[in-house]
Short mmCIF file of the N, C-alpha and C atoms (twelve columns), coordinates in Angstrom:
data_MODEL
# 
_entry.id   MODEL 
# 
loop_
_atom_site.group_PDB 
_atom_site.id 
_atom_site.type_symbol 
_atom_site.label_atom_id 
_atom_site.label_alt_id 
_atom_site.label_comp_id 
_atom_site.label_asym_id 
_atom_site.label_seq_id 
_atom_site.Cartn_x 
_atom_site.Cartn_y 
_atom_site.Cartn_z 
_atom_site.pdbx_PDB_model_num 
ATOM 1   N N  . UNK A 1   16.649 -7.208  -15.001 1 
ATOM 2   C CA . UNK A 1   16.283 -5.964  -14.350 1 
ATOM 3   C C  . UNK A 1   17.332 -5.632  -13.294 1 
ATOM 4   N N  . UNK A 2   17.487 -4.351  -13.186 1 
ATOM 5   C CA . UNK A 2   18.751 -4.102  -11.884 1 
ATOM 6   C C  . UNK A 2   17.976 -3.903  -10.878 1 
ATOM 7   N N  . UNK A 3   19.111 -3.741  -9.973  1 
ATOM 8   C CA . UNK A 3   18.498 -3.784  -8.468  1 
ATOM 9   C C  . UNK A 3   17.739 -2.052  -8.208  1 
ATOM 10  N N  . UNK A 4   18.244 -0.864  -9.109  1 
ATOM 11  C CA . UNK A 4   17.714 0.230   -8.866  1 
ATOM 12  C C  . UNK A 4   16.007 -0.073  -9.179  1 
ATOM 13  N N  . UNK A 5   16.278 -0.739  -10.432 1 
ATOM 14  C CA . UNK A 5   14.688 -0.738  -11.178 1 
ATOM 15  C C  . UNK A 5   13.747 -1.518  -10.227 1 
ATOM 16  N N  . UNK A 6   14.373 -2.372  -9.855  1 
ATOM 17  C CA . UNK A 6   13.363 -3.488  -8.880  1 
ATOM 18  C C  . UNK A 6   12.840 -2.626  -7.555  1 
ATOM 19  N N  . UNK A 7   13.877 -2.151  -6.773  1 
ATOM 20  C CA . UNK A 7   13.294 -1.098  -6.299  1 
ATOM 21  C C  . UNK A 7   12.267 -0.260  -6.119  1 
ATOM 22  N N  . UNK A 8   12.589 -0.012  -7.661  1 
ATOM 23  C CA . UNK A 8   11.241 1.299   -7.685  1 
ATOM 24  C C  . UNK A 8   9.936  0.589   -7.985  1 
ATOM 25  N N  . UNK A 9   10.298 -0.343  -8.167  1 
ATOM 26  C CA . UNK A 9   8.890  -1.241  -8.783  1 
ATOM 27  C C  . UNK A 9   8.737  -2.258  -7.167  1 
ATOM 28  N N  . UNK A 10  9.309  -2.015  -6.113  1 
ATOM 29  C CA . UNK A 10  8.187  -2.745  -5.196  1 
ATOM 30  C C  . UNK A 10  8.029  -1.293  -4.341  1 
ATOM 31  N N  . UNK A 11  9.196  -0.297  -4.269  1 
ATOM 32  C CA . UNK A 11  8.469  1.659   -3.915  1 
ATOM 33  C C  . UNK A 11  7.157  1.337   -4.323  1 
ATOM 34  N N  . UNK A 12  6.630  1.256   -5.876  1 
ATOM 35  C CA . UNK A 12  5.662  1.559   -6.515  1 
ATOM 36  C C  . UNK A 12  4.677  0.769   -6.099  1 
ATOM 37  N N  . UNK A 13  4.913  -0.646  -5.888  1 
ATOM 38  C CA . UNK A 13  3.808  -1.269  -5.213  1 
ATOM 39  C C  . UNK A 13  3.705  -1.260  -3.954  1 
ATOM 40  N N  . UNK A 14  4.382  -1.151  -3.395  1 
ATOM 41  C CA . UNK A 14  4.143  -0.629  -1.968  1 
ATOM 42  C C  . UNK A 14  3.174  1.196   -1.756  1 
ATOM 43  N N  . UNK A 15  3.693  1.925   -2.493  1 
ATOM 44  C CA . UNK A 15  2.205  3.077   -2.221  1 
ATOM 45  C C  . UNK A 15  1.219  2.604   -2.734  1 
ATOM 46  N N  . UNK A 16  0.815  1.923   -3.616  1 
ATOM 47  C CA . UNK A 16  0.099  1.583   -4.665  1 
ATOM 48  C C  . UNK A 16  -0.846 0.660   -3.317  1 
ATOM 49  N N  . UNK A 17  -0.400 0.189   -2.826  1 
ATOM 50  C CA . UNK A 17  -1.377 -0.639  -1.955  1 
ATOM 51  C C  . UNK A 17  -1.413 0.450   -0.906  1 
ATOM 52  N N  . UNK A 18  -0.644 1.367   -0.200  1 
ATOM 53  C CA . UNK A 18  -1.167 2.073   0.330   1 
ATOM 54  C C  . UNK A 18  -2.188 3.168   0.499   1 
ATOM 55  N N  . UNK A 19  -1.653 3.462   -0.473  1 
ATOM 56  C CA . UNK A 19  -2.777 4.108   -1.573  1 
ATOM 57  C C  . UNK A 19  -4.452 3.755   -1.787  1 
ATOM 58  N N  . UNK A 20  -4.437 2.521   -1.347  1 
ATOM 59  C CA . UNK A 20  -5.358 1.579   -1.419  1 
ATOM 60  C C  . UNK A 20  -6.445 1.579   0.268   1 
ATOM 61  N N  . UNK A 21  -5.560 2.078   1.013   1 
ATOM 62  C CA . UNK A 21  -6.281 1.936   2.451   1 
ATOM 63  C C  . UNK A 21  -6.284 2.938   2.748   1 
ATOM 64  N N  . UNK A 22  -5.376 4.474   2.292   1 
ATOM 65  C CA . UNK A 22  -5.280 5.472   3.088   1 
ATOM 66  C C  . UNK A 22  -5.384 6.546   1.751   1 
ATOM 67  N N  . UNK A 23  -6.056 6.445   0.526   1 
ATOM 68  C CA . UNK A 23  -6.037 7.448   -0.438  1 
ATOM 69  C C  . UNK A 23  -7.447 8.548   -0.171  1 
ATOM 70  N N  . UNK A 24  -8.332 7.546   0.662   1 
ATOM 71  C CA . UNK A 24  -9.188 9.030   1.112   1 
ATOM 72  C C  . UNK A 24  -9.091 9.845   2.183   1 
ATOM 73  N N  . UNK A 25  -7.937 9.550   2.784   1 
ATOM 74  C CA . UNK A 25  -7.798 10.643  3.805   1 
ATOM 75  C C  . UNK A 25  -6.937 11.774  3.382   1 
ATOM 76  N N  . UNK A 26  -6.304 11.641  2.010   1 
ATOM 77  C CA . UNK A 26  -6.237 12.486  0.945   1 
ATOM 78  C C  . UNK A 26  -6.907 13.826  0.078   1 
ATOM 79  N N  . UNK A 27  -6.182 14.370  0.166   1 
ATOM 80  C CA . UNK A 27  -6.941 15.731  -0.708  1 
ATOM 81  C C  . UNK A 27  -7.564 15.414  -1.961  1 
ATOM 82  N N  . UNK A 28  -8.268 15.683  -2.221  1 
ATOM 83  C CA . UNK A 28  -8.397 15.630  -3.529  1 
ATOM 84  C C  . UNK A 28  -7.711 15.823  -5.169  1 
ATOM 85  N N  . UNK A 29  -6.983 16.801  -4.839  1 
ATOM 86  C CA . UNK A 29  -5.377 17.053  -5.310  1 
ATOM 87  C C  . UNK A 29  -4.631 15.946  -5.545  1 
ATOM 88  N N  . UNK A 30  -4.315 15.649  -4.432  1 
ATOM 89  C CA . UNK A 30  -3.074 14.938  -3.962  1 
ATOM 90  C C  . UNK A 30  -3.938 13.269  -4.621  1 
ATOM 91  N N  . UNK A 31  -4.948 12.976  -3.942  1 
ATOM 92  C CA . UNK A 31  -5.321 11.476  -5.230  1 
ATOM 93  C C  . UNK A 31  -5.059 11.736  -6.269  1 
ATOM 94  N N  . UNK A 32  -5.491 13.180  -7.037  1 
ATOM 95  C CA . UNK A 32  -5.519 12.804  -8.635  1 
ATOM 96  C C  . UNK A 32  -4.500 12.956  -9.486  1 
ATOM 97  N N  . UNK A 33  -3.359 13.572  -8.557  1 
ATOM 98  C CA . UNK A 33  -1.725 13.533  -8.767  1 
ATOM 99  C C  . UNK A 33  -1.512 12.155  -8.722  1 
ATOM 100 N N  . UNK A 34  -0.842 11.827  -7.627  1 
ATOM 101 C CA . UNK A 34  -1.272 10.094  -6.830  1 
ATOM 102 C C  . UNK A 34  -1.786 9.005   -8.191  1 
ATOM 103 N N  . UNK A 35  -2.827 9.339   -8.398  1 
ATOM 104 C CA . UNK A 35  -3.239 8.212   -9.432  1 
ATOM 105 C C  . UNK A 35  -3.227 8.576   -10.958 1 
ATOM 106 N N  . UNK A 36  -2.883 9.900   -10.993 1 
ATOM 107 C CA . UNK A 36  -2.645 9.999   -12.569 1 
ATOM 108 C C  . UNK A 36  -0.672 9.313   -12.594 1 
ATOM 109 N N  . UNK A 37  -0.235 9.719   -11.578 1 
ATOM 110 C CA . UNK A 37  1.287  9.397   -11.732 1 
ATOM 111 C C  . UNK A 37  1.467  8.010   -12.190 1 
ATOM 112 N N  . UNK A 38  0.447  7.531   -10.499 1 
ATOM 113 C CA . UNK A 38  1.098  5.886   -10.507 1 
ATOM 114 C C  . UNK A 38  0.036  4.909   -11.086 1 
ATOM 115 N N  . UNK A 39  -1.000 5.297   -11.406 1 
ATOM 116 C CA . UNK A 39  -2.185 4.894   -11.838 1 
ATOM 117 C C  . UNK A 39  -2.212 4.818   -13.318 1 
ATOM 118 N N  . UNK A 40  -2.304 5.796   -13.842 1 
ATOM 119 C CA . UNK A 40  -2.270 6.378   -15.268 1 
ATOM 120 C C  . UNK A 40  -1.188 6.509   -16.103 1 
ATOM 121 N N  . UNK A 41  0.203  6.278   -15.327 1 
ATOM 122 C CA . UNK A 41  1.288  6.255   -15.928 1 
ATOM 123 C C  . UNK A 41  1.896  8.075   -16.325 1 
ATOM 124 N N  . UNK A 42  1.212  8.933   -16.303 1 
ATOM 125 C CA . UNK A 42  1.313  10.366  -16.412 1 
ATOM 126 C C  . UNK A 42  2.762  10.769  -15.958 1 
ATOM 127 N N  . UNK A 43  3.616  11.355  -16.764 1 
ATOM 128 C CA . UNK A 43  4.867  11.865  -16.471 1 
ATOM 129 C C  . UNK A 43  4.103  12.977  -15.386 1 
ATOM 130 N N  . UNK A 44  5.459  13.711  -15.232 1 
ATOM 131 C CA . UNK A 44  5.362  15.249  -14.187 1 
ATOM 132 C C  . UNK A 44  4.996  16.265  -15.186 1 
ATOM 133 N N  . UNK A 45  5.127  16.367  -16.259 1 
ATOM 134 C CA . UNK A 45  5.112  17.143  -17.415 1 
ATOM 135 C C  . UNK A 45  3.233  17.121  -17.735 1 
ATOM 136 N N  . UNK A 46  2.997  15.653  -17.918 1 
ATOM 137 C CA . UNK A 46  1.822  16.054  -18.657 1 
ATOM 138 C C  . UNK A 46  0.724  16.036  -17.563 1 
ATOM 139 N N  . UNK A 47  0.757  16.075  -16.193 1 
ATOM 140 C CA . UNK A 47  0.147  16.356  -14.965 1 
ATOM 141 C C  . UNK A 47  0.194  17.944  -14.733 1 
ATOM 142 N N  . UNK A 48  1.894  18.232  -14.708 1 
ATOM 143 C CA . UNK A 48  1.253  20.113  -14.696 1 
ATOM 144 C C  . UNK A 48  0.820  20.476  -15.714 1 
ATOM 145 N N  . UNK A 49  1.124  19.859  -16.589 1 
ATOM 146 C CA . UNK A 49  0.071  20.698  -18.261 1 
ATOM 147 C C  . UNK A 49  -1.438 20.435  -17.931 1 
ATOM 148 N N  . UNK A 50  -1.714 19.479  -17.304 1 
ATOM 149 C CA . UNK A 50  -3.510 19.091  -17.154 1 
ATOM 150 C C  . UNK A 50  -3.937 19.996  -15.852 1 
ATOM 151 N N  . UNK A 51  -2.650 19.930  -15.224 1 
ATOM 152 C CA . UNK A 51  -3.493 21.097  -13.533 1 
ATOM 153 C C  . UNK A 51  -3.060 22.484  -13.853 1 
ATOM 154 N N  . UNK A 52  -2.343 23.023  -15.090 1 
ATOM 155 C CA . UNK A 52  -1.519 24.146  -14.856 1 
ATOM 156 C C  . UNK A 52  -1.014 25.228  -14.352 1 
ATOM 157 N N  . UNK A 53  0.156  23.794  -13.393 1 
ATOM 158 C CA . UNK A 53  1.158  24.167  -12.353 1 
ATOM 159 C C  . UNK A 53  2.903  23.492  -13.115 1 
ATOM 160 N N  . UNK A 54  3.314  24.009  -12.035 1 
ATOM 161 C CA . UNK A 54  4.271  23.891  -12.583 1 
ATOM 162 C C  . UNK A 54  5.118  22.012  -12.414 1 
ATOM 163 N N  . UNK A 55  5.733  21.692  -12.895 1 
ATOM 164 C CA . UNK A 55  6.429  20.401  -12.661 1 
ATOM 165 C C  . UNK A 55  6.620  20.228  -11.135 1 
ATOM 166 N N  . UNK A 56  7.661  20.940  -10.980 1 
ATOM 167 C CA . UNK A 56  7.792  21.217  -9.226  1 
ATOM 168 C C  . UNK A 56  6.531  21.061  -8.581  1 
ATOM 169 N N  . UNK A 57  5.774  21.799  -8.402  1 
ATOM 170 C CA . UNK A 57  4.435  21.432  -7.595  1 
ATOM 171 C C  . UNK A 57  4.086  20.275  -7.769  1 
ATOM 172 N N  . UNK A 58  3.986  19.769  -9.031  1 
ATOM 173 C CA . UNK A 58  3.459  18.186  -9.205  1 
ATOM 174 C C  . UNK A 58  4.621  17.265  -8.135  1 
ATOM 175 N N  . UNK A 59  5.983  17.586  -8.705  1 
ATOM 176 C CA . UNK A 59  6.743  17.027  -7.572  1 
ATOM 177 C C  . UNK A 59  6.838  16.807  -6.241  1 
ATOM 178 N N  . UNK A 60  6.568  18.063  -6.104  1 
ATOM 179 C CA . UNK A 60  6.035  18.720  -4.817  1 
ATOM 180 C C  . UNK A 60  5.370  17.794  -3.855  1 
ATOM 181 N N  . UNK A 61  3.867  17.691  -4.997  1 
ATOM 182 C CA . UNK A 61  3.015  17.468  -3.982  1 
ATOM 183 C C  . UNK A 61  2.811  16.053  -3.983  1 
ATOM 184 N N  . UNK A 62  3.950  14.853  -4.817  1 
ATOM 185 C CA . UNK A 62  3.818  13.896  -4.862  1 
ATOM 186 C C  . UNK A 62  4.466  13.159  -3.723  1 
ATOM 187 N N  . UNK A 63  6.014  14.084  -3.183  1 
ATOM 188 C CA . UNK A 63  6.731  13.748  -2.247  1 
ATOM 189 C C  . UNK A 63  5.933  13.795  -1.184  1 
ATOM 190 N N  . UNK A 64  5.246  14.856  -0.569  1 
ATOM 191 C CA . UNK A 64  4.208  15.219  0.325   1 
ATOM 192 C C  . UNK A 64  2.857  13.844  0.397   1 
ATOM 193 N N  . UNK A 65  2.400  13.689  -0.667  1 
ATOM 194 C CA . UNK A 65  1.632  12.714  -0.569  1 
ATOM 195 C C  . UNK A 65  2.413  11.367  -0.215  1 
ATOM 196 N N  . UNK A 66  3.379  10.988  -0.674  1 
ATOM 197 C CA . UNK A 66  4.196  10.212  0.062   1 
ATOM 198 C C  . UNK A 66  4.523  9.769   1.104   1 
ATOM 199 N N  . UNK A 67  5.036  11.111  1.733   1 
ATOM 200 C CA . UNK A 67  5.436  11.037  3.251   1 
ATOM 201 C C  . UNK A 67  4.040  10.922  3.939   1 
ATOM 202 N N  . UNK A 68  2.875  11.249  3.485   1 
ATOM 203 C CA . UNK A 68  1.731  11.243  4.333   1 
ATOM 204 C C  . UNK A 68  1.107  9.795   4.146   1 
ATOM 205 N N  . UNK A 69  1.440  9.209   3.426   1 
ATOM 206 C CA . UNK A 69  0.571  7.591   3.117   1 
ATOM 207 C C  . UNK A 69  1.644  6.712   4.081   1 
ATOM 208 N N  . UNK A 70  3.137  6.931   4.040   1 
ATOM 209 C CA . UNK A 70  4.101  6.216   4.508   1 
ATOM 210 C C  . UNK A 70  3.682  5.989   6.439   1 
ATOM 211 N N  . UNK A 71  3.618  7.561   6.503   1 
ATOM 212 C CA . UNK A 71  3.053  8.179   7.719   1 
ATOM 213 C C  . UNK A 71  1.853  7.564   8.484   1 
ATOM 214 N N  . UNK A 72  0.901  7.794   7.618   1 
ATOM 215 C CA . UNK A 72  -0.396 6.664   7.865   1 
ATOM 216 C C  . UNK A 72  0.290  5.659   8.351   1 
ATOM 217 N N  . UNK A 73  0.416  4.633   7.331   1 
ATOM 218 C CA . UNK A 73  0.909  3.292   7.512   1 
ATOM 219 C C  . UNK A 73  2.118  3.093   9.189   1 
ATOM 220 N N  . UNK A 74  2.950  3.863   9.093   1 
ATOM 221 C CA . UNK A 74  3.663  3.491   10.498  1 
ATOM 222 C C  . UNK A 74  3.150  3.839   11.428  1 
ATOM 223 N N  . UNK A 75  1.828  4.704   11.890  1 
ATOM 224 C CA . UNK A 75  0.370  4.821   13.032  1 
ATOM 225 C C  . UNK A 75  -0.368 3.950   12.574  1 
ATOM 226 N N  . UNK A 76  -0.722 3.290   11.517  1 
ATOM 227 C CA . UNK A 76  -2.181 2.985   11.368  1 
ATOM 228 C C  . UNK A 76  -1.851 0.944   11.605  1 
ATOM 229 N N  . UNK A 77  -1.019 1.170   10.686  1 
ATOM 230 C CA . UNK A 77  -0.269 -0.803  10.020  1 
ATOM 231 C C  . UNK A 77  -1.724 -1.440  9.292   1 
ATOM 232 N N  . UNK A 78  -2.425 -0.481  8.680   1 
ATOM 233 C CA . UNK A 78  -3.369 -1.347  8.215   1 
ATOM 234 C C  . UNK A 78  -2.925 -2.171  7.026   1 
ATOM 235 N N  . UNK A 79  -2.030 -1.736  6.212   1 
ATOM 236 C CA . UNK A 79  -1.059 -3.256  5.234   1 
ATOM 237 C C  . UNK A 79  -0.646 -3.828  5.577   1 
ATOM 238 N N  . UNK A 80  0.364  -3.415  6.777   1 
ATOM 239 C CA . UNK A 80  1.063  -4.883  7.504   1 
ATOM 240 C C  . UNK A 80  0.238  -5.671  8.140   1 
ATOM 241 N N  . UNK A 81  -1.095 -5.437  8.311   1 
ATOM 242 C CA . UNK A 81  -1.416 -5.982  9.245   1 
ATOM 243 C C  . UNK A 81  -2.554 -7.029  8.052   1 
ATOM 244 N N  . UNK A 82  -3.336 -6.045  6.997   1 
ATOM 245 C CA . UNK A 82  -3.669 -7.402  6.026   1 
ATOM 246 C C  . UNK A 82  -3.314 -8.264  5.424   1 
ATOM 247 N N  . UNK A 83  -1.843 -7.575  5.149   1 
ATOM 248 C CA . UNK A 83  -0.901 -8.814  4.580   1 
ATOM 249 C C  . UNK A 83  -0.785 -9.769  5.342   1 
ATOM 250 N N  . UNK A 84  -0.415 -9.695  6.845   1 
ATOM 251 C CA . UNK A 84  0.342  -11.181 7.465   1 
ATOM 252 C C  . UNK A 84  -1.497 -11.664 8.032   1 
ATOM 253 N N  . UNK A 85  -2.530 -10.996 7.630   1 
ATOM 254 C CA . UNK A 85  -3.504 -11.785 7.826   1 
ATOM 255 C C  . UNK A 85  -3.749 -12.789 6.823   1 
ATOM 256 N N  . UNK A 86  -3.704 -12.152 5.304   1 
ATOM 257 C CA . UNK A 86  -3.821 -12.912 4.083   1 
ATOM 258 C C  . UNK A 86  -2.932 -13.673 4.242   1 
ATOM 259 N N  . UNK A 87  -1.223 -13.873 4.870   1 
ATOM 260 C CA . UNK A 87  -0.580 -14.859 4.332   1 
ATOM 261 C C  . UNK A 87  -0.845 -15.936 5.348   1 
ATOM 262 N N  . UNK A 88  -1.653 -15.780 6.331   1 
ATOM 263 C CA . UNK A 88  -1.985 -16.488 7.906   1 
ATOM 264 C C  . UNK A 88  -3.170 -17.428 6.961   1 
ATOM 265 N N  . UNK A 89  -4.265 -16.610 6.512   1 
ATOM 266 C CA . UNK A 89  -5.316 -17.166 6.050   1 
ATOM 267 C C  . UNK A 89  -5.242 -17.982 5.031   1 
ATOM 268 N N  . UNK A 90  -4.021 -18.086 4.332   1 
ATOM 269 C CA . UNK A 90  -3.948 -18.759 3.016   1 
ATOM 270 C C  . UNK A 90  -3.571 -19.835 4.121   1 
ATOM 271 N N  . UNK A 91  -2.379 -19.862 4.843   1 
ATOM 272 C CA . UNK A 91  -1.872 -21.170 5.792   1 
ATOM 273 C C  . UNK A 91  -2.489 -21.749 6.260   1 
ATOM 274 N N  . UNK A 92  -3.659 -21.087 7.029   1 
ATOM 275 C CA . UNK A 92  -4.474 -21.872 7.542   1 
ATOM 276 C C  . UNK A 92  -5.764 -22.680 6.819   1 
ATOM 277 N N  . UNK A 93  -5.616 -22.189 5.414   1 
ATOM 278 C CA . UNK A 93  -6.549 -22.947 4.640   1 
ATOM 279 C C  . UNK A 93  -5.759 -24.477 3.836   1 
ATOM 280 N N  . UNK A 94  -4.446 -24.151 3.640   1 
ATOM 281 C CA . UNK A 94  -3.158 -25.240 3.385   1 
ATOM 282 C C  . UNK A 94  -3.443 -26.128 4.440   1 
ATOM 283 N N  . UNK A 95  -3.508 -25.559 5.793   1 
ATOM 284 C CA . UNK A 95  -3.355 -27.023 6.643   1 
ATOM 285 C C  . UNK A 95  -4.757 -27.814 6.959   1 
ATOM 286 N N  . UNK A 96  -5.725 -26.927 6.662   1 
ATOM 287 C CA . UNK A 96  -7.338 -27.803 6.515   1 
ATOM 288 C C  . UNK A 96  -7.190 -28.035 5.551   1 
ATOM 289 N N  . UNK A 97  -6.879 -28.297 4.830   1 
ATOM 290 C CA . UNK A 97  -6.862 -28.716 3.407   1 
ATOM 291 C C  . UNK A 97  -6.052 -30.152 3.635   1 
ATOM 292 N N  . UNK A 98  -4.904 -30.390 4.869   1 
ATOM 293 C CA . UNK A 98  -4.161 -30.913 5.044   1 
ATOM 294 C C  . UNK A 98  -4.811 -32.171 6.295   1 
ATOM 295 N N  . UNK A 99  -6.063 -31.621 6.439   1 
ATOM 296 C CA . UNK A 99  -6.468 -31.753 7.707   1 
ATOM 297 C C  . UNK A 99  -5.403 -31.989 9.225   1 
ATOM 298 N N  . UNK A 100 -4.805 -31.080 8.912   1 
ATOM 299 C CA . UNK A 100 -3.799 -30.637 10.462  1 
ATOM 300 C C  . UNK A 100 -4.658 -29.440 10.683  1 
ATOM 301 N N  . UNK A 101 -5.508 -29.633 12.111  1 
ATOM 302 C CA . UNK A 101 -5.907 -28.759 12.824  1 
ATOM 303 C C  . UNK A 101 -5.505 -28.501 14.203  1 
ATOM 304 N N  . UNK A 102 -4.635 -29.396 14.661  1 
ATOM 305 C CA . UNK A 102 -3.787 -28.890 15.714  1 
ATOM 306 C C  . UNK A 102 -2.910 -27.515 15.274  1 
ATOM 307 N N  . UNK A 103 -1.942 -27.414 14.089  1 
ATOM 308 C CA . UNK A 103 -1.323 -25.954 13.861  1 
ATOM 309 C C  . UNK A 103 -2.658 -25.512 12.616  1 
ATOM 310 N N  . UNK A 104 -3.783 -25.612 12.496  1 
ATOM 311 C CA . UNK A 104 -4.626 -24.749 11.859  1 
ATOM 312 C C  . UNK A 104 -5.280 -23.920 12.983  1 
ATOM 313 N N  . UNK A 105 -5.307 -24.137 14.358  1 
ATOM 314 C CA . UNK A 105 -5.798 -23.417 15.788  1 
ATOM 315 C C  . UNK A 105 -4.947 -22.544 15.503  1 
ATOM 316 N N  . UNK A 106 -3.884 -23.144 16.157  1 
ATOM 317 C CA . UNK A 106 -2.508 -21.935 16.245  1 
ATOM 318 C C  . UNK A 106 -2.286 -20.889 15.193  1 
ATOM 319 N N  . UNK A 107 -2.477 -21.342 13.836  1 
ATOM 320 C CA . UNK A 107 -2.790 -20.129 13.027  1 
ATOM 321 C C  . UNK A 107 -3.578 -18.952 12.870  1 
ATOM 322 N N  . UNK A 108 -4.712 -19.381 13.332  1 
ATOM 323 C CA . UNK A 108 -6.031 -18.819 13.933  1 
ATOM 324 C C  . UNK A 108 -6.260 -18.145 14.882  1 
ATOM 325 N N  . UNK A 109 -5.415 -18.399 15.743  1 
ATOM 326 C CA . UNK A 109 -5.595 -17.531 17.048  1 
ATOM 327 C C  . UNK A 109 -4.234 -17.091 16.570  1 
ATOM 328 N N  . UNK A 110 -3.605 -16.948 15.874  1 
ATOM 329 C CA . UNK A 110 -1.900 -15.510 15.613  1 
ATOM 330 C C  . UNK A 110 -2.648 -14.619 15.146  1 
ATOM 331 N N  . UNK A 111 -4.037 -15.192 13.793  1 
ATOM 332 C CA . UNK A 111 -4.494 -13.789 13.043  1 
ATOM 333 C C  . UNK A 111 -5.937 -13.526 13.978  1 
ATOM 334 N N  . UNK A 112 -6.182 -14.126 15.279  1 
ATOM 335 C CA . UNK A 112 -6.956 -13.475 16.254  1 
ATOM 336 C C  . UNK A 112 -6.483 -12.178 17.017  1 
ATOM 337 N N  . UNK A 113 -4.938 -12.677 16.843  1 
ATOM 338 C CA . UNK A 113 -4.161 -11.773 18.066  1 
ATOM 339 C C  . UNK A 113 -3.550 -10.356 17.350  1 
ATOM 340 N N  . UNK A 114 -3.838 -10.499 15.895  1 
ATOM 341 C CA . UNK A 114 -3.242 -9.553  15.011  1 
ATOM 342 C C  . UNK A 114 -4.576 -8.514  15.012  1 
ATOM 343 N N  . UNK A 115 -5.792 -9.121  15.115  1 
ATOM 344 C CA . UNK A 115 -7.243 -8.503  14.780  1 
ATOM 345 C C  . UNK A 115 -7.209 -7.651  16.041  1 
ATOM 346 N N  . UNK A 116 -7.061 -8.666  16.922  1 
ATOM 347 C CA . UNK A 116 -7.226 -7.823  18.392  1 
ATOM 348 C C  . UNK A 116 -6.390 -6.704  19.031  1 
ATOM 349 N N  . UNK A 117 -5.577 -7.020  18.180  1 
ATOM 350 C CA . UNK A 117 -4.039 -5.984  18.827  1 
ATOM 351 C C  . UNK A 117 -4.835 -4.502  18.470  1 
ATOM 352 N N  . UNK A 118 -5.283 -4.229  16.995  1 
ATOM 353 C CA . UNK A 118 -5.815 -3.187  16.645  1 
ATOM 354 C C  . UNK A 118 -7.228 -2.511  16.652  1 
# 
């Protein structure tokens, strides 16, 4: 795979989870663009043939939905902030597992301080 393609495929998972925390503060429109695109696999073509609009608008309003989920996310950090909880919570289940609970505290109180920040 090249580096363009890889790209677009963590772009894609990256709205795709955003999408995930911030798709109802969304139009209604704009989800069913949104998830017929990246959801459904739907070119631009067979989205304005189903809303009939034009390609552009579908384009349109995909860039727009874009910038508004991206947007969310740099006010809100509700992904960044579940992710480094999930990867905290997996660690801290590795080191009880390990029975090290001296750095299983310390893990615990980072994803205390991540909860609390917000």
């Amino acid at each position: 795979m090249q580096g363009g393609q890889r790209m677009s495929l963590e772009k894609t998972q990256y709205l795709t989870q955003l999408f995930s925390f911030y798709g109802p503060l969304l139009t209604a429109m704009q989800q069913r663009y949104f998830e017929d695109y990246y959801f459904n696999d739907l070119s631009l073509a067979e989205i304005s043939e189903n809303a009939e609009v034009s390609r552009q608008a579908v384009y349109d309003n995909l860039k727009r939905t874009t910038r508004l989920l991206e947007d969310y996310e740099s006010k809100l950090n509700l992904n960044r902030n579940f992710l480094a909880i999930e990867q905290l919570s997996q660690q801290a289940l590795s080191l009880i597992d390990k029975q090290n609970y001296i750095e299983t505290k310390d893990t615990i109180r980072k994803i205390r301080q991540i909860i609390e920040e917000n």
